[in-house]
């Protein structure tokens, strides 16, 4: 354990009983214990798994604590469909340091459900300590819908789903462009009309000037 003591300054009473009380208070208040704390994140390389196409799994372990974690061991073998998963160990993991493990799984047949559990990580707060700490990763599928795993799609199902997503994005962009594009279009039209009127104004002024100036008329002369 790493201890950090805070010293109290300002008391003018330096008698032994007072000093002893101050030291005890400093030990209780200023003692901070540095411990490791591991966060585990598990993700797939794609949102949907397609039959016949392998997927990449990445498990990242991050020590968000303030001390080293020792004998870090990851077990991510709880996969169905004949997938072995992976096990990996690290001697220690420093504070604010992260490590990752990447491997490949085979989804299986279309329509089947690929069972998978969160990755399990065990570690020790001190080297040689018998007390084992455990941390689990997130699920890689939506558990709120009561699913038992990841439903494998056929290629046709995946294409339809991807096409629907493209239509959703097109609709979103269209709805985004209309409120922005229409005001800009009308503004541009108004600016062009105003520019044309300003350009035509000098010509109108010249035409008015010519009309307002009297023309020279010659008086008739009699011929002899």
PDB file of N, CA and C in Angstrom, residues 35-129:
ATOM      1  N   UNK A  35      -4.974   1.643  -5.814  1.00  0.00           N
ATOM      2  CA  UNK A  35      -5.376   0.299  -6.221  1.00  0.00           C
ATOM      3  C   UNK A  35      -5.638   0.267  -7.723  1.00  0.00           C
ATOM      4  N   UNK A  36      -5.479  -0.886  -8.353  1.00  0.00           N
ATOM      5  CA  UNK A  36      -5.824  -1.015  -9.768  1.00  0.00           C
ATOM      6  C   UNK A  36      -7.326  -1.222  -9.948  1.00  0.00           C
ATOM      7  N   UNK A  37      -7.817  -0.826 -11.107  1.00  0.00           N
ATOM      8  CA  UNK A  37      -9.223  -1.035 -11.468  1.00  0.00           C
ATOM      9  C   UNK A  37      -9.282  -1.264 -12.975  1.00  0.00           C
ATOM     10  N   UNK A  38      -9.736  -2.442 -13.381  1.00  0.00           N
ATOM     11  CA  UNK A  38      -9.709  -2.814 -14.788  1.00  0.00           C
ATOM     12  C   UNK A  38     -11.080  -2.677 -15.440  1.00  0.00           C
ATOM     13  N   UNK A  39     -11.087  -2.061 -16.607  1.00  0.00           N
ATOM     14  CA  UNK A  39     -12.290  -1.966 -17.433  1.00  0.00           C
ATOM     15  C   UNK A  39     -12.052  -2.803 -18.687  1.00  0.00           C
ATOM     16  N   UNK A  40     -13.022  -3.637 -19.041  1.00  0.00           N
ATOM     17  CA  UNK A  40     -12.864  -4.566 -20.165  1.00  0.00           C
ATOM     18  C   UNK A  40     -13.920  -4.254 -21.220  1.00  0.00           C
ATOM     19  N   UNK A  41     -13.474  -4.064 -22.455  1.00  0.00           N
ATOM     20  CA  UNK A  41     -14.391  -3.745 -23.559  1.00  0.00           C
ATOM     21  C   UNK A  41     -14.190  -4.765 -24.683  1.00  0.00           C
ATOM     22  N   UNK A  42     -15.295  -5.346 -25.117  1.00  0.00           N
ATOM     23  CA  UNK A  42     -15.266  -6.384 -26.155  1.00  0.00           C
ATOM     24  C   UNK A  42     -16.116  -5.931 -27.336  1.00  0.00           C
ATOM     25  N   UNK A  43     -15.588  -6.059 -28.537  1.00  0.00           N
ATOM     26  CA  UNK A  43     -16.341  -5.614 -29.716  1.00  0.00           C
ATOM     27  C   UNK A  43     -16.085  -6.533 -30.896  1.00  0.00           C
ATOM     28  N   UNK A  44     -17.050  -6.530 -31.830  1.00  0.00           N
ATOM     29  CA  UNK A  44     -16.941  -7.270 -33.084  1.00  0.00           C
ATOM     30  C   UNK A  44     -16.582  -6.308 -34.209  1.00  0.00           C
ATOM     31  N   UNK A  45     -15.983  -6.839 -35.255  1.00  0.00           N
ATOM     32  CA  UNK A  45     -15.572  -6.000 -36.378  1.00  0.00           C
ATOM     33  C   UNK A  45     -16.759  -5.523 -37.208  1.00  0.00           C
ATOM     34  N   UNK A  46     -17.941  -6.112 -37.010  1.00  0.00           N
ATOM     35  CA  UNK A  46     -19.136  -5.725 -37.754  1.00  0.00           C
ATOM     36  C   UNK A  46     -20.364  -5.913 -36.879  1.00  0.00           C
ATOM     37  N   UNK A  47     -21.398  -5.125 -37.168  1.00  0.00           N
ATOM     38  CA  UNK A  47     -22.613  -5.177 -36.356  1.00  0.00           C
ATOM     39  C   UNK A  47     -23.394  -6.468 -36.579  1.00  0.00           C
ATOM     40  N   UNK A  48     -23.420  -6.953 -37.809  1.00  0.00           N
ATOM     41  CA  UNK A  48     -24.170  -8.163 -38.146  1.00  0.00           C
ATOM     42  C   UNK A  48     -23.216  -9.256 -38.613  1.00  0.00           C
ATOM     43  N   UNK A  49     -23.481 -10.481 -38.183  1.00  0.00           N
ATOM     44  CA  UNK A  49     -22.676 -11.626 -38.603  1.00  0.00           C
ATOM     45  C   UNK A  49     -23.384 -12.346 -39.741  1.00  0.00           C
ATOM     46  N   UNK A  50     -22.620 -12.661 -40.775  1.00  0.00           N
ATOM     47  CA  UNK A  50     -23.154 -13.294 -41.977  1.00  0.00           C
ATOM     48  C   UNK A  50     -22.590 -14.705 -42.089  1.00  0.00           C
ATOM     49  N   UNK A  51     -23.445 -15.638 -42.455  1.00  0.00           N
ATOM     50  CA  UNK A  51     -23.023 -17.034 -42.605  1.00  0.00           C
ATOM     51  C   UNK A  51     -21.907 -17.146 -43.640  1.00  0.00           C
ATOM     52  N   UNK A  52     -20.880 -17.888 -43.267  1.00  0.00           N
ATOM     53  CA  UNK A  52     -19.753 -18.101 -44.183  1.00  0.00           C
ATOM     54  C   UNK A  52     -18.698 -17.024 -44.158  1.00  0.00           C
ATOM     55  N   UNK A  53     -18.902 -15.978 -43.360  1.00  0.00           N
ATOM     56  CA  UNK A  53     -17.919 -14.899 -43.285  1.00  0.00           C
ATOM     57  C   UNK A  53     -17.421 -14.758 -41.843  1.00  0.00           C
ATOM     58  N   UNK A  54     -16.117 -14.920 -41.669  1.00  0.00           N
ATOM     59  CA  UNK A  54     -15.535 -14.809 -40.340  1.00  0.00           C
ATOM     60  C   UNK A  54     -15.617 -13.379 -39.818  1.00  0.00           C
ATOM     61  N   UNK A  55     -15.630 -13.256 -38.492  1.00  0.00           N
ATOM     62  CA  UNK A  55     -15.668 -11.940 -37.836  1.00  0.00           C
ATOM     63  C   UNK A  55     -14.491 -11.832 -36.882  1.00  0.00           C
ATOM     64  N   UNK A  56     -13.970 -10.631 -36.749  1.00  0.00           N
ATOM     65  CA  UNK A  56     -12.842 -10.374 -35.856  1.00  0.00           C
ATOM     66  C   UNK A  56     -13.344  -9.857 -34.520  1.00  0.00           C
ATOM     67  N   UNK A  57     -12.821 -10.427 -33.448  1.00  0.00           N
ATOM     68  CA  UNK A  57     -13.190 -10.024 -32.089  1.00  0.00           C
ATOM     69  C   UNK A  57     -11.977  -9.351 -31.443  1.00  0.00           C
ATOM     70  N   UNK A  58     -12.203  -8.221 -30.797  1.00  0.00           N
ATOM     71  CA  UNK A  58     -11.136  -7.510 -30.090  1.00  0.00           C
ATOM     72  C   UNK A  58     -11.564  -7.269 -28.654  1.00  0.00           C
ATOM     73  N   UNK A  59     -10.718  -7.688 -27.720  1.00  0.00           N
ATOM     74  CA  UNK A  59     -10.965  -7.462 -26.295  1.00  0.00           C
ATOM     75  C   UNK A  59      -9.872  -6.528 -25.783  1.00  0.00           C
ATOM     76  N   UNK A  60     -10.280  -5.403 -25.233  1.00  0.00           N
ATOM     77  CA  UNK A  60      -9.337  -4.408 -24.715  1.00  0.00           C
ATOM     78  C   UNK A  60      -9.498  -4.290 -23.205  1.00  0.00           C
ATOM     79  N   UNK A  61      -8.374  -4.320 -22.497  1.00  0.00           N
ATOM     80  CA  UNK A  61      -8.352  -4.198 -21.039  1.00  0.00           C
ATOM     81  C   UNK A  61      -7.627  -2.911 -20.688  1.00  0.00           C
ATOM     82  N   UNK A  62      -8.291  -2.057 -19.935  1.00  0.00           N
ATOM     83  CA  UNK A  62      -7.714  -0.767 -19.559  1.00  0.00           C
ATOM     84  C   UNK A  62      -7.673  -0.648 -18.040  1.00  0.00           C
ATOM     85  N   UNK A  63      -6.497  -0.298 -17.521  1.00  0.00           N
ATOM     86  CA  UNK A  63      -6.351  -0.103 -16.078  1.00  0.00           C
ATOM     87  C   UNK A  63      -6.644   1.360 -15.751  1.00  0.00           C
ATOM     88  N   UNK A  64      -7.863   1.622 -15.295  1.00  0.00           N
ATOM     89  CA  UNK A  64      -8.274   2.981 -14.963  1.00  0.00           C
ATOM     90  C   UNK A  64      -7.967   3.348 -13.519  1.00  0.00           C
ATOM     91  N   UNK A  65      -7.303   2.434 -12.814  1.00  0.00           N
ATOM     92  CA  UNK A  65      -6.942   2.689 -11.423  1.00  0.00           C
ATOM     93  C   UNK A  65      -5.661   3.492 -11.299  1.00  0.00           C
ATOM     94  N   UNK A  66      -5.127   3.546 -10.073  1.00  0.00           N
ATOM     95  CA  UNK A  66      -3.931   4.344  -9.785  1.00  0.00           C
ATOM     96  C   UNK A  66      -2.723   3.499  -9.416  1.00  0.00           C
ATOM     97  N   UNK A  67      -2.821   2.180  -9.586  1.00  0.00           N
ATOM     98  CA  UNK A  67      -1.705   1.286  -9.268  1.00  0.00           C
ATOM     99  C   UNK A  67      -1.654   0.141 -10.273  1.00  0.00           C
ATOM    100  N   UNK A  68      -0.556  -0.584 -10.271  1.00  0.00           N
ATOM    101  CA  UNK A  68      -0.387  -1.698 -11.196  1.00  0.00           C
ATOM    102  C   UNK A  68      -1.293  -2.867 -10.821  1.00  0.00           C
ATOM    103  N   UNK A  69      -1.726  -3.583 -11.845  1.00  0.00           N
ATOM    104  CA  UNK A  69      -2.446  -4.842 -11.650  1.00  0.00           C
ATOM    105  C   UNK A  69      -1.498  -5.966 -12.036  1.00  0.00           C
ATOM    106  N   UNK A  70      -1.474  -7.024 -11.248  1.00  0.00           N
ATOM    107  CA  UNK A  70      -0.524  -8.115 -11.468  1.00  0.00           C
ATOM    108  C   UNK A  70      -1.247  -9.389 -11.897  1.00  0.00           C
ATOM    109  N   UNK A  71      -0.523 -10.211 -12.645  1.00  0.00           N
ATOM    110  CA  UNK A  71      -1.036 -11.521 -13.092  1.00  0.00           C
ATOM    111  C   UNK A  71      -2.409 -11.373 -13.761  1.00  0.00           C
ATOM    112  N   UNK A  72      -2.482 -10.507 -14.751  1.00  0.00           N
ATOM    113  CA  UNK A  72      -3.732 -10.262 -15.464  1.00  0.00           C
ATOM    114  C   UNK A  72      -3.985 -11.405 -16.435  1.00  0.00           C
ATOM    115  N   UNK A  73      -5.139 -12.028 -16.327  1.00  0.00           N
ATOM    116  CA  UNK A  73      -5.485 -13.176 -17.164  1.00  0.00           C
ATOM    117  C   UNK A  73      -6.859 -12.969 -17.788  1.00  0.00           C
ATOM    118  N   UNK A  74      -6.931 -13.134 -19.107  1.00  0.00           N
ATOM    119  CA  UNK A  74      -8.197 -12.976 -19.817  1.00  0.00           C
ATOM    120  C   UNK A  74      -8.671 -14.321 -20.354  1.00  0.00           C
ATOM    121  N   UNK A  75      -9.950 -14.608 -20.154  1.00  0.00           N
ATOM    122  CA  UNK A  75     -10.558 -15.837 -20.655  1.00  0.00           C
ATOM    123  C   UNK A  75     -11.791 -15.460 -21.463  1.00  0.00           C
ATOM    124  N   UNK A  76     -11.702 -15.640 -22.780  1.00  0.00           N
ATOM    125  CA  UNK A  76     -12.846 -15.346 -23.661  1.00  0.00           C
ATOM    126  C   UNK A  76     -13.134 -16.575 -24.522  1.00  0.00           C
ATOM    127  N   UNK A  77     -13.374 -17.671 -23.848  1.00  0.00           N
ATOM    128  CA  UNK A  77     -13.611 -18.941 -24.542  1.00  0.00           C
ATOM    129  C   UNK A  77     -15.076 -19.364 -24.523  1.00  0.00           C
ATOM    130  N   UNK A  78     -15.935 -18.500 -23.985  1.00  0.00           N
ATOM    131  CA  UNK A  78     -17.353 -18.868 -23.893  1.00  0.00           C
ATOM    132  C   UNK A  78     -18.083 -18.513 -25.189  1.00  0.00           C
ATOM    133  N   UNK A  79     -17.714 -19.209 -26.253  1.00  0.00           N
ATOM    134  CA  UNK A  79     -18.343 -19.043 -27.566  1.00  0.00           C
ATOM    135  C   UNK A  79     -18.989 -20.350 -27.991  1.00  0.00           C
ATOM    136  N   UNK A  80     -20.122 -20.237 -28.698  1.00  0.00           N
ATOM    137  CA  UNK A  80     -20.744 -21.415 -29.272  1.00  0.00           C
ATOM    138  C   UNK A  80     -20.265 -21.643 -30.693  1.00  0.00           C
ATOM    139  N   UNK A  81     -20.885 -22.577 -31.373  1.00  0.00           N
ATOM    140  CA  UNK A  81     -20.560 -22.828 -32.770  1.00  0.00           C
ATOM    141  C   UNK A  81     -19.193 -23.424 -33.007  1.00  0.00           C
ATOM    142  N   UNK A  82     -18.629 -24.058 -31.988  1.00  0.00           N
ATOM    143  CA  UNK A  82     -17.321 -24.678 -32.160  1.00  0.00           C
ATOM    144  C   UNK A  82     -16.157 -23.711 -32.138  1.00  0.00           C
ATOM    145  N   UNK A  83     -16.391 -22.466 -31.759  1.00  0.00           N
ATOM    146  CA  UNK A  83     -15.306 -21.481 -31.680  1.00  0.00           C
ATOM    147  C   UNK A  83     -14.573 -21.615 -30.351  1.00  0.00           C
ATOM    148  N   UNK A  84     -13.252 -21.652 -30.439  1.00  0.00           N
ATOM    149  CA  UNK A  84     -12.442 -21.866 -29.244  1.00  0.00           C
ATOM    150  C   UNK A  84     -12.239 -20.599 -28.435  1.00  0.00           C
ATOM    151  N   UNK A  85     -12.344 -19.427 -29.081  1.00  0.00           N
ATOM    152  CA  UNK A  85     -12.058 -18.190 -28.370  1.00  0.00           C
ATOM    153  C   UNK A  85     -10.578 -18.047 -28.109  1.00  0.00           C
ATOM    154  N   UNK A  86     -10.232 -17.370 -27.036  1.00  0.00           N
ATOM    155  CA  UNK A  86      -8.817 -17.154 -26.739  1.00  0.00           C
ATOM    156  C   UNK A  86      -8.616 -16.942 -25.243  1.00  0.00           C
ATOM    157  N   UNK A  87      -7.448 -17.347 -24.774  1.00  0.00           N
ATOM    158  CA  UNK A  87      -6.980 -17.055 -23.418  1.00  0.00           C
ATOM    159  C   UNK A  87      -5.635 -16.358 -23.521  1.00  0.00           C
ATOM    160  N   UNK A  88      -5.422 -15.380 -22.645  1.00  0.00           N
ATOM    161  CA  UNK A  88      -4.160 -14.656 -22.692  1.00  0.00           C
ATOM    162  C   UNK A  88      -3.832 -14.098 -21.314  1.00  0.00           C
ATOM    163  N   UNK A  89      -2.541 -13.978 -21.012  1.00  0.00           N
ATOM    164  CA  UNK A  89      -2.104 -13.477 -19.712  1.00  0.00           C
ATOM    165  C   UNK A  89      -1.041 -12.397 -19.895  1.00  0.00           C
ATOM    166  N   UNK A  90      -0.995 -11.500 -18.915  1.00  0.00           N
ATOM    167  CA  UNK A  90       0.021 -10.465 -18.858  1.00  0.00           C
ATOM    168  C   UNK A  90       0.576 -10.423 -17.437  1.00  0.00           C
ATOM    169  N   UNK A  91       1.876 -10.227 -17.303  1.00  0.00           N
ATOM    170  CA  UNK A  91       2.511 -10.226 -15.981  1.00  0.00           C
ATOM    171  C   UNK A  91       1.986  -9.090 -15.120  1.00  0.00           C
ATOM    172  N   UNK A  92       1.873  -7.911 -15.715  1.00  0.00           N
ATOM    173  CA  UNK A  92       1.333  -6.763 -14.983  1.00  0.00           C
ATOM    174  C   UNK A  92       0.802  -5.739 -15.979  1.00  0.00           C
ATOM    175  N   UNK A  93      -0.040  -4.872 -15.470  1.00  0.00           N
ATOM    176  CA  UNK A  93      -0.638  -3.820 -16.285  1.00  0.00           C
ATOM    177  C   UNK A  93      -0.584  -2.523 -15.483  1.00  0.00           C
ATOM    178  N   UNK A  94       0.215  -1.576 -15.958  1.00  0.00           N
ATOM    179  CA  UNK A  94       0.414  -0.331 -15.230  1.00  0.00           C
ATOM    180  C   UNK A  94      -0.854   0.524 -15.237  1.00  0.00           C
ATOM    181  N   UNK A  95      -0.898   1.484 -14.330  1.00  0.00           N
ATOM    182  CA  UNK A  95      -2.033   2.399 -14.267  1.00  0.00           C
ATOM    183  C   UNK A  95      -2.128   3.199 -15.563  1.00  0.00           C
ATOM    184  N   UNK A  96      -3.354   3.348 -16.067  1.00  0.00           N
ATOM    185  CA  UNK A  96      -3.664   4.073 -17.309  1.00  0.00           C
ATOM    186  C   UNK A  96      -3.037   3.410 -18.548  1.00  0.00           C
ATOM    187  N   UNK A  97      -2.721   2.150 -18.438  1.00  0.00           N
ATOM    188  CA  UNK A  97      -2.199   1.386 -19.577  1.00  0.00           C
ATOM    189  C   UNK A  97      -3.275   0.412 -20.069  1.00  0.00           C
ATOM    190  N   UNK A  98      -3.231   0.087 -21.352  1.00  0.00           N
ATOM    191  CA  UNK A  98      -4.208  -0.838 -21.917  1.00  0.00           C
ATOM    192  C   UNK A  98      -3.509  -1.894 -22.764  1.00  0.00           C
ATOM    193  N   UNK A  99      -4.133  -3.055 -22.843  1.00  0.00           N
ATOM    194  CA  UNK A  99      -3.658  -4.160 -23.685  1.00  0.00           C
ATOM    195  C   UNK A  99      -4.857  -4.719 -24.436  1.00  0.00           C
ATOM    196  N   UNK A 100      -4.594  -5.374 -25.563  1.00  0.00           N
ATOM    197  CA  UNK A 100      -5.681  -5.920 -26.379  1.00  0.00           C
ATOM    198  C   UNK A 100      -5.341  -7.309 -26.875  1.00  0.00           C
ATOM    199  N   UNK A 101      -6.377  -8.071 -27.150  1.00  0.00           N
ATOM    200  CA  UNK A 101      -6.252  -9.390 -27.772  1.00  0.00           C
ATOM    201  C   UNK A 101      -7.252  -9.468 -28.910  1.00  0.00           C
ATOM    202  N   UNK A 102      -6.802  -9.929 -30.068  1.00  0.00           N
ATOM    203  CA  UNK A 102      -7.652 -10.004 -31.261  1.00  0.00           C
ATOM    204  C   UNK A 102      -7.629 -11.418 -31.818  1.00  0.00           C
ATOM    205  N   UNK A 103      -8.794 -11.916 -32.209  1.00  0.00           N
ATOM    206  CA  UNK A 103      -8.886 -13.252 -32.792  1.00  0.00           C
ATOM    207  C   UNK A 103     -10.101 -13.321 -33.705  1.00  0.00           C
ATOM    208  N   UNK A 104     -10.300 -14.446 -34.363  1.00  0.00           N
ATOM    209  CA  UNK A 104     -11.356 -14.605 -35.375  1.00  0.00           C
ATOM    210  C   UNK A 104     -12.317 -15.707 -34.948  1.00  0.00           C
ATOM    211  N   UNK A 105     -13.618 -15.466 -35.202  1.00  0.00           N
ATOM    212  CA  UNK A 105     -14.643 -16.476 -34.940  1.00  0.00           C
ATOM    213  C   UNK A 105     -15.417 -16.744 -36.224  1.00  0.00           C
ATOM    214  N   UNK A 106     -15.973 -17.951 -36.323  1.00  0.00           N
ATOM    215  CA  UNK A 106     -16.798 -18.338 -37.466  1.00  0.00           C
ATOM    216  C   UNK A 106     -18.265 -18.305 -37.053  1.00  0.00           C
ATOM    217  N   UNK A 107     -19.108 -17.550 -37.757  1.00  0.00           N
ATOM    218  CA  UNK A 107     -20.503 -17.379 -37.329  1.00  0.00           C
ATOM    219  C   UNK A 107     -21.344 -18.653 -37.353  1.00  0.00           C
ATOM    220  N   UNK A 108     -21.157 -19.518 -38.340  1.00  0.00           N
ATOM    221  CA  UNK A 108     -22.015 -20.695 -38.447  1.00  0.00           C
ATOM    222  C   UNK A 108     -23.071 -20.520 -39.530  1.00  0.00           C
ATOM    223  N   UNK A 109     -24.140 -21.317 -39.458  1.00  0.00           N
ATOM    224  CA  UNK A 109     -25.186 -21.324 -40.496  1.00  0.00           C
ATOM    225  C   UNK A 109     -26.169 -20.176 -40.305  1.00  0.00           C
ATOM    226  N   UNK A 110     -26.779 -19.775 -41.428  1.00  0.00           N
ATOM    227  CA  UNK A 110     -27.786 -18.712 -41.386  1.00  0.00           C
ATOM    228  C   UNK A 110     -28.994 -19.166 -40.584  1.00  0.00           C
ATOM    229  N   UNK A 111     -29.529 -18.283 -39.770  1.00  0.00           N
ATOM    230  CA  UNK A 111     -30.682 -18.597 -38.937  1.00  0.00           C
ATOM    231  C   UNK A 111     -30.327 -19.155 -37.579  1.00  0.00           C
ATOM    232  N   UNK A 112     -29.102 -19.594 -37.390  1.00  0.00           N
ATOM    233  CA  UNK A 112     -28.695 -20.110 -36.092  1.00  0.00           C
ATOM    234  C   UNK A 112     -28.337 -18.955 -35.156  1.00  0.00           C
ATOM    235  N   UNK A 113     -28.256 -19.259 -33.864  1.00  0.00           N
ATOM    236  CA  UNK A 113     -27.912 -18.252 -32.862  1.00  0.00           C
ATOM    237  C   UNK A 113     -26.548 -18.600 -32.289  1.00  0.00           C
ATOM    238  N   UNK A 114     -25.626 -17.671 -32.428  1.00  0.00           N
ATOM    239  CA  UNK A 114     -24.269 -17.881 -31.917  1.00  0.00           C
ATOM    240  C   UNK A 114     -24.213 -17.413 -30.473  1.00  0.00           C
ATOM    241  N   UNK A 115     -24.093 -18.364 -29.558  1.00  0.00           N
ATOM    242  CA  UNK A 115     -24.029 -18.030 -28.139  1.00  0.00           C
ATOM    243  C   UNK A 115     -22.660 -17.468 -27.795  1.00  0.00           C
ATOM    244  N   UNK A 116     -22.649 -16.439 -26.960  1.00  0.00           N
ATOM    245  CA  UNK A 116     -21.388 -15.833 -26.544  1.00  0.00           C
ATOM    246  C   UNK A 116     -21.591 -15.137 -25.207  1.00  0.00           C
ATOM    247  N   UNK A 117     -20.599 -15.266 -24.340  1.00  0.00           N
ATOM    248  CA  UNK A 117     -20.641 -14.633 -23.024  1.00  0.00           C
ATOM    249  C   UNK A 117     -19.586 -13.534 -22.945  1.00  0.00           C
ATOM    250  N   UNK A 118     -19.701 -12.638 -21.981  1.00  0.00           N
ATOM    251  CA  UNK A 118     -18.672 -11.606 -21.812  1.00  0.00           C
ATOM    252  C   UNK A 118     -17.310 -12.226 -21.489  1.00  0.00           C
ATOM    253  N   UNK A 119     -16.261 -11.528 -21.847  1.00  0.00           N
ATOM    254  CA  UNK A 119     -14.909 -11.974 -21.504  1.00  0.00           C
ATOM    255  C   UNK A 119     -14.680 -11.783 -20.003  1.00  0.00           C
ATOM    256  N   UNK A 120     -13.936 -12.710 -19.410  1.00  0.00           N
ATOM    257  CA  UNK A 120     -13.656 -12.666 -17.978  1.00  0.00           C
ATOM    258  C   UNK A 120     -12.173 -12.360 -17.766  1.00  0.00           C
ATOM    259  N   UNK A 121     -11.891 -11.425 -16.885  1.00  0.00           N
ATOM    260  CA  UNK A 121     -10.505 -11.029 -16.586  1.00  0.00           C
ATOM    261  C   UNK A 121     -10.275 -11.136 -15.086  1.00  0.00           C
ATOM    262  N   UNK A 122      -9.209 -11.801 -14.705  1.00  0.00           N
ATOM    263  CA  UNK A 122      -8.827 -11.891 -13.300  1.00  0.00           C
ATOM    264  C   UNK A 122      -7.464 -11.218 -13.106  1.00  0.00           C
ATOM    265  N   UNK A 123      -7.235 -10.674 -11.908  1.00  0.00           N
ATOM    266  CA  UNK A 123      -5.961 -10.006 -11.618  1.00  0.00           C
ATOM    267  C   UNK A 123      -5.757  -9.918 -10.111  1.00  0.00           C
ATOM    268  N   UNK A 124      -4.547  -9.506  -9.717  1.00  0.00           N
ATOM    269  CA  UNK A 124      -4.199  -9.315  -8.314  1.00  0.00           C
ATOM    270  C   UNK A 124      -3.794  -7.863  -8.097  1.00  0.00           C
ATOM    271  N   UNK A 125      -4.143  -7.334  -6.932  1.00  0.00           N
ATOM    272  CA  UNK A 125      -3.771  -5.966  -6.619  1.00  0.00           C
ATOM    273  C   UNK A 125      -2.304  -5.847  -6.245  1.00  0.00           C
ATOM    274  N   UNK A 126      -1.723  -6.922  -5.738  1.00  0.00           N
ATOM    275  CA  UNK A 126      -0.306  -6.936  -5.378  1.00  0.00           C
ATOM    276  C   UNK A 126       0.319  -8.224  -5.887  1.00  0.00           C
ATOM    277  N   UNK A 127       1.603  -8.164  -6.179  1.00  0.00           N
ATOM    278  CA  UNK A 127       2.315  -9.347  -6.658  1.00  0.00           C
ATOM    279  C   UNK A 127       2.336 -10.413  -5.565  1.00  0.00           C
ATOM    280  N   UNK A 128       1.947 -11.618  -5.926  1.00  0.00           N
ATOM    281  CA  UNK A 128       1.936 -12.719  -4.972  1.00  0.00           C
ATOM    282  C   UNK A 128       0.727 -12.745  -4.060  1.00  0.00           C
ATOM    283  N   UNK A 129      -0.195 -11.811  -4.236  1.00  0.00           N
ATOM    284  CA  UNK A 129      -1.393 -11.770  -3.406  1.00  0.00           C
ATOM    285  C   UNK A 129      -2.338 -12.905  -3.805  1.00  0.00           C
TER     286      UNK A 129
END
